[in-house]
PDB file of C-alpha atoms in Angstrom:
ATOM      1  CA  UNK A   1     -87.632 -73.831 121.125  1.00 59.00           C
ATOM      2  CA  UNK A   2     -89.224 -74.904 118.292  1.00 70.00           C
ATOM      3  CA  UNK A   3     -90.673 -78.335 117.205  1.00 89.00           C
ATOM      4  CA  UNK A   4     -88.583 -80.751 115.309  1.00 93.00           C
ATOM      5  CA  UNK A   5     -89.206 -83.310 112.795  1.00 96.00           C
ATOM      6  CA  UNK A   6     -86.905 -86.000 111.693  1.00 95.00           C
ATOM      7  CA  UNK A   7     -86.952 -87.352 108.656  1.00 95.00           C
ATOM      8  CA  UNK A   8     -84.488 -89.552 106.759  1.00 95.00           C
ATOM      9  CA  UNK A   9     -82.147 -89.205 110.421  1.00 93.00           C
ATOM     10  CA  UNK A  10     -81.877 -85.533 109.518  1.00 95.00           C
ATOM     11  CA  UNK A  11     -83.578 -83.363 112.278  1.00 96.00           C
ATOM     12  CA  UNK A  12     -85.258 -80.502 110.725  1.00 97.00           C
ATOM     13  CA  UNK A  13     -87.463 -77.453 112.157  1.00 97.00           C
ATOM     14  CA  UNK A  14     -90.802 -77.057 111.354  1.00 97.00           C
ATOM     15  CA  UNK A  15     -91.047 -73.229 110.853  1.00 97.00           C
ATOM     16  CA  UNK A  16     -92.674 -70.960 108.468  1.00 97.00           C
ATOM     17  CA  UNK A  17     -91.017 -68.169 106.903  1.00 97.00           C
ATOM     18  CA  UNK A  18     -92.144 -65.506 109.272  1.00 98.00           C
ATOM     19  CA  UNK A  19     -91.357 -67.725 111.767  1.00 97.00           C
ATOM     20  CA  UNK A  20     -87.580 -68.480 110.278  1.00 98.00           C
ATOM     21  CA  UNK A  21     -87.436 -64.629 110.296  1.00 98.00           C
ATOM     22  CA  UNK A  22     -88.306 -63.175 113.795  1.00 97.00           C
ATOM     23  CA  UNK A  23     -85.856 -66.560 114.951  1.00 97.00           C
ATOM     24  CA  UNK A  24     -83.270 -64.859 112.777  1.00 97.00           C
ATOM     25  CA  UNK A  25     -83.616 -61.306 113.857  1.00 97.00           C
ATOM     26  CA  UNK A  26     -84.090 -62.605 117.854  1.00 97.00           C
ATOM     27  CA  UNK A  27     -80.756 -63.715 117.336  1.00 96.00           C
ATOM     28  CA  UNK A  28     -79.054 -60.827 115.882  1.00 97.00           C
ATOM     29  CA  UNK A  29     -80.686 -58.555 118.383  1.00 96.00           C
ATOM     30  CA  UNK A  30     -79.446 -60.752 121.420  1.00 96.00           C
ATOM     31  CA  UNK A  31     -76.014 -61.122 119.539  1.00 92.00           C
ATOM     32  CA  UNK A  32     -76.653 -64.735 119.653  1.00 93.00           C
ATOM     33  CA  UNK A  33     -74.832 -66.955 117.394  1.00 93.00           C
ATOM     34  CA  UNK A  34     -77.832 -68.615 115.208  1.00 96.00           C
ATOM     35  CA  UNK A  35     -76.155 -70.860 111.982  1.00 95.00           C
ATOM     36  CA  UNK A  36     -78.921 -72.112 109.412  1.00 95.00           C
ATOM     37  CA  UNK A  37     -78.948 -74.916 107.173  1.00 93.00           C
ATOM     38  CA  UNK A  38     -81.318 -75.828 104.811  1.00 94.00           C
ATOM     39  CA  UNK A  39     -81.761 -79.004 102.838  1.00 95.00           C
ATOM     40  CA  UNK A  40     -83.445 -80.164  99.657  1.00 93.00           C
ATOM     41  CA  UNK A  41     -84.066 -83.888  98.049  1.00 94.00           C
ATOM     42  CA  UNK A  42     -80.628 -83.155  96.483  1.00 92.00           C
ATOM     43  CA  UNK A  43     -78.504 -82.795  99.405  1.00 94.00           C
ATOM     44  CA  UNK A  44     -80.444 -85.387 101.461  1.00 96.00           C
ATOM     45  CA  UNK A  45     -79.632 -87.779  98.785  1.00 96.00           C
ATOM     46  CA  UNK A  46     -76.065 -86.412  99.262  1.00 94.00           C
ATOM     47  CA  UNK A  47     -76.058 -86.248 103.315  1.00 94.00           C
ATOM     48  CA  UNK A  48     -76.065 -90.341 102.816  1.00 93.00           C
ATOM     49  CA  UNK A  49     -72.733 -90.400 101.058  1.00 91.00           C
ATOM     50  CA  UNK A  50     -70.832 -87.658 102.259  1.00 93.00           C
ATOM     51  CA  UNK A  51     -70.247 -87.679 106.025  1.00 92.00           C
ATOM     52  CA  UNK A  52     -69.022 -84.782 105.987  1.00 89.00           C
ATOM     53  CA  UNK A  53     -71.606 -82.442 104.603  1.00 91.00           C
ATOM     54  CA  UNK A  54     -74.161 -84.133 106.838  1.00 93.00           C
ATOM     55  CA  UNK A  55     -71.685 -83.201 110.070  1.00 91.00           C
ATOM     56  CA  UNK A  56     -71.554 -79.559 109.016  1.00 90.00           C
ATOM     57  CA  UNK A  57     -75.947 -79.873 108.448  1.00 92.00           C
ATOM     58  CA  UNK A  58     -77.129 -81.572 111.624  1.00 90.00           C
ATOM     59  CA  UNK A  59     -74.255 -79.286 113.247  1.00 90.00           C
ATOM     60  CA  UNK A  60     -76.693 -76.023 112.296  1.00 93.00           C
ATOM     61  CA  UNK A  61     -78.969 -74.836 114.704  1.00 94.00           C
ATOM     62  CA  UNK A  62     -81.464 -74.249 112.133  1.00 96.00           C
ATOM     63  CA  UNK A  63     -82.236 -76.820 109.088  1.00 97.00           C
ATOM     64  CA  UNK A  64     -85.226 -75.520 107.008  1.00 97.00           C
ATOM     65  CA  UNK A  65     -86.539 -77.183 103.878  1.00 97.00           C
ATOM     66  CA  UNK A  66     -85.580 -75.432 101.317  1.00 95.00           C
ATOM     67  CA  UNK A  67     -87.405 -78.137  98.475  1.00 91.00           C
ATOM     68  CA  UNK A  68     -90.793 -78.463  97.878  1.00 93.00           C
ATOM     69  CA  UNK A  69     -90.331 -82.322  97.458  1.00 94.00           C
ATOM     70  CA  UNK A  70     -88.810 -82.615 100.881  1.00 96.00           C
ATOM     71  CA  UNK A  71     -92.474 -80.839 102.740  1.00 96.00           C
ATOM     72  CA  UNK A  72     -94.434 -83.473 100.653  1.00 96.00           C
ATOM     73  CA  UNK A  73     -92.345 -86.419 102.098  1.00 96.00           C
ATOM     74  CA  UNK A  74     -92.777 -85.176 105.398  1.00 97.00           C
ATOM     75  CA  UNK A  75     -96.500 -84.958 105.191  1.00 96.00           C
ATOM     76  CA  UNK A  76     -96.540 -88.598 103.226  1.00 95.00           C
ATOM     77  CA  UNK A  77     -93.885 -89.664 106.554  1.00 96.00           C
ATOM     78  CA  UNK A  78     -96.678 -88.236 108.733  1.00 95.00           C
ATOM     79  CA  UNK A  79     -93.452 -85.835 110.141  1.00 95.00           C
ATOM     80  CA  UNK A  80     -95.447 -82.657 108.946  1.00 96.00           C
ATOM     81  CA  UNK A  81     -93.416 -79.650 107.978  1.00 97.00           C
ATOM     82  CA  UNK A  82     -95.860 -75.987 107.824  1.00 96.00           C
ATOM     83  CA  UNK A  83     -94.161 -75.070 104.379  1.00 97.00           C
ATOM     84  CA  UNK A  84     -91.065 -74.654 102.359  1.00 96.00           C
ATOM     85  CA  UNK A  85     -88.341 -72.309 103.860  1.00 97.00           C
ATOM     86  CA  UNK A  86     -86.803 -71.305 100.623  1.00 94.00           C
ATOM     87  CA  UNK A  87     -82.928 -70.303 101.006  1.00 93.00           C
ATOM     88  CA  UNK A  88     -83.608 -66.944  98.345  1.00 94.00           C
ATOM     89  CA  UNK A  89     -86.620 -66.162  99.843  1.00 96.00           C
ATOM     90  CA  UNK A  90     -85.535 -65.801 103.475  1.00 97.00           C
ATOM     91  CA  UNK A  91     -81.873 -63.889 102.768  1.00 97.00           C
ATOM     92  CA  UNK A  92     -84.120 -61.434 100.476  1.00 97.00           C
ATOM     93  CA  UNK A  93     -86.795 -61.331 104.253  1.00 98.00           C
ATOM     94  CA  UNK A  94     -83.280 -60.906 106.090  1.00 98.00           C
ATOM     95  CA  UNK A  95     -81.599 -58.576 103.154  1.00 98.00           C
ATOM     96  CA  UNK A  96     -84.910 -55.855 103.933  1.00 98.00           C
ATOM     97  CA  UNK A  97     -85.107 -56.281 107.541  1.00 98.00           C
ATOM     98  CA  UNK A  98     -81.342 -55.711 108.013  1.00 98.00           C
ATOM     99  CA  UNK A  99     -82.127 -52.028 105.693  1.00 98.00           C
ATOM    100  CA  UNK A 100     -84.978 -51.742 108.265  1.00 98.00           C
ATOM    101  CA  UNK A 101     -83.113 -52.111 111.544  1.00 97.00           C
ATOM    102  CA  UNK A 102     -79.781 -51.197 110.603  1.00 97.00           C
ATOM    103  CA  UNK A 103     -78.052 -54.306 110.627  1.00 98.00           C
ATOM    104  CA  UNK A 104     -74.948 -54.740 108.807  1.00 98.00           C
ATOM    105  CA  UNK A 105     -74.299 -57.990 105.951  1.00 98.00           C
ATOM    106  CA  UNK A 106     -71.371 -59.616 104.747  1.00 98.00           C
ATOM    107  CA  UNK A 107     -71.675 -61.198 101.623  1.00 98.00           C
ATOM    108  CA  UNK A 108     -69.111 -64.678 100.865  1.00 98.00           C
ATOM    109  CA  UNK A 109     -69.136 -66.353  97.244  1.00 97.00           C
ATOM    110  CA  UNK A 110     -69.972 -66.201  93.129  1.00 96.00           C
ATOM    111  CA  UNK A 111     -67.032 -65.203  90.872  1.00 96.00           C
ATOM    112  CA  UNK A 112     -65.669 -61.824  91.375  1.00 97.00           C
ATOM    113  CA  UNK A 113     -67.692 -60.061  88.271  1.00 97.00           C
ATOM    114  CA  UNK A 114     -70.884 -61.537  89.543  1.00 97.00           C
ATOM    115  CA  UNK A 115     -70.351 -60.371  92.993  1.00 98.00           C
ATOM    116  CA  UNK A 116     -69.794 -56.807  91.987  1.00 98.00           C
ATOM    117  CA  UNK A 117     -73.487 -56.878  89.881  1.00 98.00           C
ATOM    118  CA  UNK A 118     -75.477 -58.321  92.317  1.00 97.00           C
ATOM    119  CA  UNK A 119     -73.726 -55.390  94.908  1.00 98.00           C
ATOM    120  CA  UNK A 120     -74.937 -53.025  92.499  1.00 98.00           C
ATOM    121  CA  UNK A 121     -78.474 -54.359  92.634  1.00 97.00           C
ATOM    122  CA  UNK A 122     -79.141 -54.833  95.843  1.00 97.00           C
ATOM    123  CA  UNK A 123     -77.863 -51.185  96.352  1.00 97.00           C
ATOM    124  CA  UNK A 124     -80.533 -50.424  94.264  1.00 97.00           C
ATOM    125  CA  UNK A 125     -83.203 -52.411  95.932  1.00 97.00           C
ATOM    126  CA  UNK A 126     -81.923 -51.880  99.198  1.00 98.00           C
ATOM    127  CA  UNK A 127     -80.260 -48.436  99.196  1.00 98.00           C
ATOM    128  CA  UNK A 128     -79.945 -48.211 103.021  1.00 98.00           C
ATOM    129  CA  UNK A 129     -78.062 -51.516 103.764  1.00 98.00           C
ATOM    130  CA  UNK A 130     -75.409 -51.325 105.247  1.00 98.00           C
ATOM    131  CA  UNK A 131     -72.492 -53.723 103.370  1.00 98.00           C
ATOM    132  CA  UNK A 132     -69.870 -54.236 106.002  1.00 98.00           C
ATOM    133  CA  UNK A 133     -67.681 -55.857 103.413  1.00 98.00           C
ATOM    134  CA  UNK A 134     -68.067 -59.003 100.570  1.00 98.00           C
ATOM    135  CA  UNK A 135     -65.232 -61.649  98.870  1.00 98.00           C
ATOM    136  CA  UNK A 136     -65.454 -63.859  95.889  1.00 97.00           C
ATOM    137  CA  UNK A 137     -65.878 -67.618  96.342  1.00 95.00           C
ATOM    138  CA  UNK A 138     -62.989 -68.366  94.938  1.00 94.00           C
ATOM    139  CA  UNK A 139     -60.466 -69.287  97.302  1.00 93.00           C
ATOM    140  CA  UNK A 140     -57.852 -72.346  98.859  1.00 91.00           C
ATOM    141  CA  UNK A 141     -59.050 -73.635 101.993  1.00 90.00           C
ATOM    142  CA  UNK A 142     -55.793 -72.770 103.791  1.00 94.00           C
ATOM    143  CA  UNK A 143     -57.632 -69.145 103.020  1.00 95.00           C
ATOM    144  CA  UNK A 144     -60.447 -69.500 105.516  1.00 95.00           C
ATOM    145  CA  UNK A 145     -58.826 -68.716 108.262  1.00 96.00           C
ATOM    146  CA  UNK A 146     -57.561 -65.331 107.216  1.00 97.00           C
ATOM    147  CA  UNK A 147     -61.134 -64.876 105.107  1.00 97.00           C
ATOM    148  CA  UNK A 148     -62.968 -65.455 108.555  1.00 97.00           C
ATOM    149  CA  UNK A 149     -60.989 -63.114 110.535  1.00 98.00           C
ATOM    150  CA  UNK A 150     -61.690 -60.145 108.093  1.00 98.00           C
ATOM    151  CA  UNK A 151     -65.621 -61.293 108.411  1.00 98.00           C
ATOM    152  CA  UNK A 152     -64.880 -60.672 111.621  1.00 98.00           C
ATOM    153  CA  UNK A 153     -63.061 -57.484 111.801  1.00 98.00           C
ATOM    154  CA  UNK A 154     -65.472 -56.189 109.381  1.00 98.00           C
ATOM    155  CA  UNK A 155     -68.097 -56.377 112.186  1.00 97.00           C
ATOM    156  CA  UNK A 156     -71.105 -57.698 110.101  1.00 98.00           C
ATOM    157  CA  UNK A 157     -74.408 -58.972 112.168  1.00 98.00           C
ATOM    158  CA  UNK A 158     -75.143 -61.347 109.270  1.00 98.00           C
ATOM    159  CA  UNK A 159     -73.019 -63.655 106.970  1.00 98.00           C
ATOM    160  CA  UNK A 160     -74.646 -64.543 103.881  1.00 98.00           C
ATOM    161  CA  UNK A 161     -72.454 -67.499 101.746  1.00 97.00           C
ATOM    162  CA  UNK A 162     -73.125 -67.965  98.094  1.00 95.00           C
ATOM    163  CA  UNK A 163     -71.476 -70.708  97.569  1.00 92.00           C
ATOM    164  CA  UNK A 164     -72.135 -74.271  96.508  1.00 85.00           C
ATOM    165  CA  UNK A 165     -72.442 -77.521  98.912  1.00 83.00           C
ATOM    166  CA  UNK A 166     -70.844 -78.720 100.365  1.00 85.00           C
ATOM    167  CA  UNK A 167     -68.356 -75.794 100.698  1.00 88.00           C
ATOM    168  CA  UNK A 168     -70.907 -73.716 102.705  1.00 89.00           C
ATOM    169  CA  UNK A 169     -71.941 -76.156 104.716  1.00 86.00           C
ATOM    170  CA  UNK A 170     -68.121 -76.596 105.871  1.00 86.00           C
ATOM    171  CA  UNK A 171     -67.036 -73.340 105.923  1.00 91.00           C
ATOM    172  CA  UNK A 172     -69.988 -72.959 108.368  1.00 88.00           C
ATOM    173  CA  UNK A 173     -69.184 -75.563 110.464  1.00 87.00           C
ATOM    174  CA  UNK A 174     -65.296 -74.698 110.363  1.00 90.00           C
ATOM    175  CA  UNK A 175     -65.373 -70.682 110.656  1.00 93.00           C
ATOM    176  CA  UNK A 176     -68.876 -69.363 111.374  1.00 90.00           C
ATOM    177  CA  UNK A 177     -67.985 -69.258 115.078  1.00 92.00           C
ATOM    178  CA  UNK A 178     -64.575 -67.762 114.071  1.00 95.00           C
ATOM    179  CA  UNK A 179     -66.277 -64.990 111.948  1.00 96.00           C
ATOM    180  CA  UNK A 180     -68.192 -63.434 114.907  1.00 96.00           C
ATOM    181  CA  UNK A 181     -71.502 -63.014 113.467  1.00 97.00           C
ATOM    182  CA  UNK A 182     -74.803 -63.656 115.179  1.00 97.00           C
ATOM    183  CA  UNK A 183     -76.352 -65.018 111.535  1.00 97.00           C
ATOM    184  CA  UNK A 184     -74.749 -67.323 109.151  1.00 96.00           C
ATOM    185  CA  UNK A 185     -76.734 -68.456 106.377  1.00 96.00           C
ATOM    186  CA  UNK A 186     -75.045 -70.172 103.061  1.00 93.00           C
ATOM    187  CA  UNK A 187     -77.415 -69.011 100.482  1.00 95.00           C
ATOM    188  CA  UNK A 188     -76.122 -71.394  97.560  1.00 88.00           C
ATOM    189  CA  UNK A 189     -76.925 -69.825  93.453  1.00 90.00           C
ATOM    190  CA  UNK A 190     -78.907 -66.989  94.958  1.00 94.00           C
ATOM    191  CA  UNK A 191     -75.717 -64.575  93.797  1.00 96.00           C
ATOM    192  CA  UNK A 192     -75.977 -65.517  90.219  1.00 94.00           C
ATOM    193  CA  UNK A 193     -79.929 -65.066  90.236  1.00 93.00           C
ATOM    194  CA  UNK A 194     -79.893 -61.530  92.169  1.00 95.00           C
ATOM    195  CA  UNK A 195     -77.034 -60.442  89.792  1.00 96.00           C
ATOM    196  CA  UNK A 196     -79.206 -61.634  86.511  1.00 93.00           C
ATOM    197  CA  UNK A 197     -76.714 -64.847  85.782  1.00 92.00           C
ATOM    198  CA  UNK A 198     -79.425 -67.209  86.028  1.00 89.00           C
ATOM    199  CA  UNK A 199     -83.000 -66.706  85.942  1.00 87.00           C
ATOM    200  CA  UNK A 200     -85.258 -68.414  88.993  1.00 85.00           C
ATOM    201  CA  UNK A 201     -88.215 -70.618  87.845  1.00 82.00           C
ATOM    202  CA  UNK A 202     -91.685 -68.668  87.693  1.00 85.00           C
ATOM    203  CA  UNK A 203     -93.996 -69.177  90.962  1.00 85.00           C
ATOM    204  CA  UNK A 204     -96.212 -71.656  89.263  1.00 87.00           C
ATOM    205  CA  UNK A 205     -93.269 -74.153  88.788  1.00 87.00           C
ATOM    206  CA  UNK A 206     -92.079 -73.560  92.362  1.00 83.00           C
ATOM    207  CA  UNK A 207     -95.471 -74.430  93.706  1.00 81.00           C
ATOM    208  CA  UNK A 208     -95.500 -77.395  91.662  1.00 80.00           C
ATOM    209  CA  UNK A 209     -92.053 -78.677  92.908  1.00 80.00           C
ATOM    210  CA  UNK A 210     -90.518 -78.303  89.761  1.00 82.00           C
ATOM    211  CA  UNK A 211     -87.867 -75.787  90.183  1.00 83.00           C
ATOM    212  CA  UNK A 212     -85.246 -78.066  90.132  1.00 79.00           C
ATOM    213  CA  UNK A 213     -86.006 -79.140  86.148  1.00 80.00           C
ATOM    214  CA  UNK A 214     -86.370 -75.422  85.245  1.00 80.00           C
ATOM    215  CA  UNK A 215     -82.505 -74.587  86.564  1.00 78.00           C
ATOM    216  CA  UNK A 216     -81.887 -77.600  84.904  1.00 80.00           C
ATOM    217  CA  UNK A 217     -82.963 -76.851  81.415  1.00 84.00           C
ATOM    218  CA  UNK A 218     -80.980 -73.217  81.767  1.00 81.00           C
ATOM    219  CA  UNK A 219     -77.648 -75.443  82.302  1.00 79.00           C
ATOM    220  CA  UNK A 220     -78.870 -79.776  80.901  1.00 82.00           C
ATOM    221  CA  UNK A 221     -75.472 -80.572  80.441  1.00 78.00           C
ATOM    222  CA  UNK A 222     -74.210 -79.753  84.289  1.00 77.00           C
ATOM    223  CA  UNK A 223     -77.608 -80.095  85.933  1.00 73.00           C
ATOM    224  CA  UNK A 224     -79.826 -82.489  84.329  1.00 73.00           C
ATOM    225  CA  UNK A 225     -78.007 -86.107  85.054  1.00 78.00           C
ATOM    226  CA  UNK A 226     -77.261 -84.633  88.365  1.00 77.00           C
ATOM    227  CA  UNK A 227     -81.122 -83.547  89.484  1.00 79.00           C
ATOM    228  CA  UNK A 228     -82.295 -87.324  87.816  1.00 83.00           C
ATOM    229  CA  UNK A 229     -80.189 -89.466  89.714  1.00 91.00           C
ATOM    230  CA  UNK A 230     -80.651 -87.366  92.976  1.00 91.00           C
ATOM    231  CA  UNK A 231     -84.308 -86.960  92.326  1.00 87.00           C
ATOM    232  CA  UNK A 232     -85.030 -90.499  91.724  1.00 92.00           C
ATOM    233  CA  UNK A 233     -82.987 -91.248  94.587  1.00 95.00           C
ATOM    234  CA  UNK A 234     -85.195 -89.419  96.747  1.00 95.00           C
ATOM    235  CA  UNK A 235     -88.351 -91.091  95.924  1.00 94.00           C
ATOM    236  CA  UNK A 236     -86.717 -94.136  96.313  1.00 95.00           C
ATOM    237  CA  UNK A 237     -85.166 -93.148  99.464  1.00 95.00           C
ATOM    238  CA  UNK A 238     -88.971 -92.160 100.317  1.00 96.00           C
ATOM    239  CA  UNK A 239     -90.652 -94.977  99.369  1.00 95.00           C
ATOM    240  CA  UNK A 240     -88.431 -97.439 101.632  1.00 94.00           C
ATOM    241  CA  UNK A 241     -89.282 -95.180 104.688  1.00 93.00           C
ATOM    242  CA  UNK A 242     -92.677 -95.223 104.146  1.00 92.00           C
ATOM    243  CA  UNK A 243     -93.035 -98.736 104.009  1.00 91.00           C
ATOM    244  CA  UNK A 244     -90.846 -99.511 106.932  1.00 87.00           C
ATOM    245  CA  UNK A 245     -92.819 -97.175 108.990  1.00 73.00           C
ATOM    246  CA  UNK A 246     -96.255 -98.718 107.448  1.00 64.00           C
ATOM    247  CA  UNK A 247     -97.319-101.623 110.091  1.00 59.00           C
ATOM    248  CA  UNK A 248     -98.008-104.960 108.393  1.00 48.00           C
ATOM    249  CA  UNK A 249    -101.816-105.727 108.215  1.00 50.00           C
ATOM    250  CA  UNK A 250    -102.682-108.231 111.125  1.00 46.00           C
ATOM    251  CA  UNK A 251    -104.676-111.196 110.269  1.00 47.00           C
ATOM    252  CA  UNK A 252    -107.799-112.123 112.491  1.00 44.00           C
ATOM    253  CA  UNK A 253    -108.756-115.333 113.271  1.00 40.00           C
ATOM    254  CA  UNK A 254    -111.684-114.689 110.649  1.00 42.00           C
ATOM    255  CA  UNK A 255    -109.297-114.597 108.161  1.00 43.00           C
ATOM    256  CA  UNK A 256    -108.058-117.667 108.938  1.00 43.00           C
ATOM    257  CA  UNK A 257    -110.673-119.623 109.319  1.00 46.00           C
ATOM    258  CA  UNK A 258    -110.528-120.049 112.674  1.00 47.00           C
ATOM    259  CA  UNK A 259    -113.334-120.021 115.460  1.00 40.00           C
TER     260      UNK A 259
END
């Protein structure tokens, strides 16, 4: 078990990486079903409207901050998390311990084209992973059935889903038991930046929490309204917790003139 933190009603596990890792690989080695979510400011903001997405979250049996914004809130919240959990980060830790170990991945999402470079990429990086099978993202839901059941035949230890929310998050929630893997983790854009579609923000921004405005000046017309009003929402969102979890200052009978 590992300590929890809640913050905004969304329970989320304070882990480091290597931490997130040897909880992954635990699971694959006791063919344990282990399903990870991970959240940002973004889909926080988003958990609030859409019931739906935050089902198929809180539903995971891991939630990891994947934003830097969301570890600063929880240290300002006094709900401390050890560090960001990003979602690239760990399925690149689980992409080279799978090589190491022999564990075989099934890779969900991007358009067809993309999907076929970043196969040829990671078959250079990792040369002795073994691919038990992949599928474009583009498909009807009345597909997932029949998509899940050849995850399934396939016989892949991990599911990786590049896709976007909240279609990960439900296909998780809907078919991740169905697909028979011990690890299911929806990796979001990381197919487009492994197959050189987009380009991730340099290490300084990320440290700075200011990833999120880099992706958004690649692509200002789809992105940048979108990260503003979820970004502002956030701090918003922030602010009110803080200051319903701040007591009010008591006055003494100093104050008040009182004997």
């Amino acid at each position: 078990m590992t300590t929890r933190q809640t913050l905004f009603g969304v329970s989320l596990d304070a882990l480091t990486m290597d931490g997130t890792v040897e909880r992954c690989l635990a699971a694959v080695r006791a063919g344990e079903r282990l399903e990870i979510g991970v959240v940002n400011a973004a889909k926080l903001v988003n958990m609030r409207r859409d019931t739906a997405l935050a089902h198929a979250v809180s539903g995971c049996d891991l939630v990891l901050a994947d934003g830097q914004a969301v570890v600063w809130a929880s240290r300002l919240l006094r709900r401390p998390l050890p560090e960001r959990v990003a979602g690239i980060d760990l399925f690149m830790r689980l992409l080279g311990e799978a090589e190491a170990a022999g564990h075989s991945v099934y890779l969900l999402g991007a358009k067809q084209d993309v999907l076929e470079q970043m196969l040829r990429r990671i078959a250079v990086r990792f040369p002795g992973l073994r691919v038990a099978g992949s599928r474009n993202g583009y498909f009807d839901d009345s597909e997932q059935p029949a998509i899940a059941d050849a995850i399934a035949a396939s016989g892949a230890d991990m599911l990786f889903l590049g896709m976007t929310s909240p279609k990960k998050e439900i296909f998780t929630a809907g078919y991740g038991e169905r697909s028979k893997v011990a690890l299911v983790h929806g990796v979001g854009g990381s197919f487009d930046i492994l197959a050189g579609v987009t380009r991730r923000a340099p290490e300084r921004w990320q440290r700075l929490g200011l990833e999120w405005l880099y992706r958004a000046l690649q692509e200002p017309r789809r992105l940048g309204k979108r990260y503003l009003t979820t970004n502002v929402s956030f701090a918003l969102m922030t602010g009110r917790e803080l200051l319903r979890r701040t007591p009010a200052p008591s006055i003494s009978t100093a104050s008040r003139g009182e004997s």
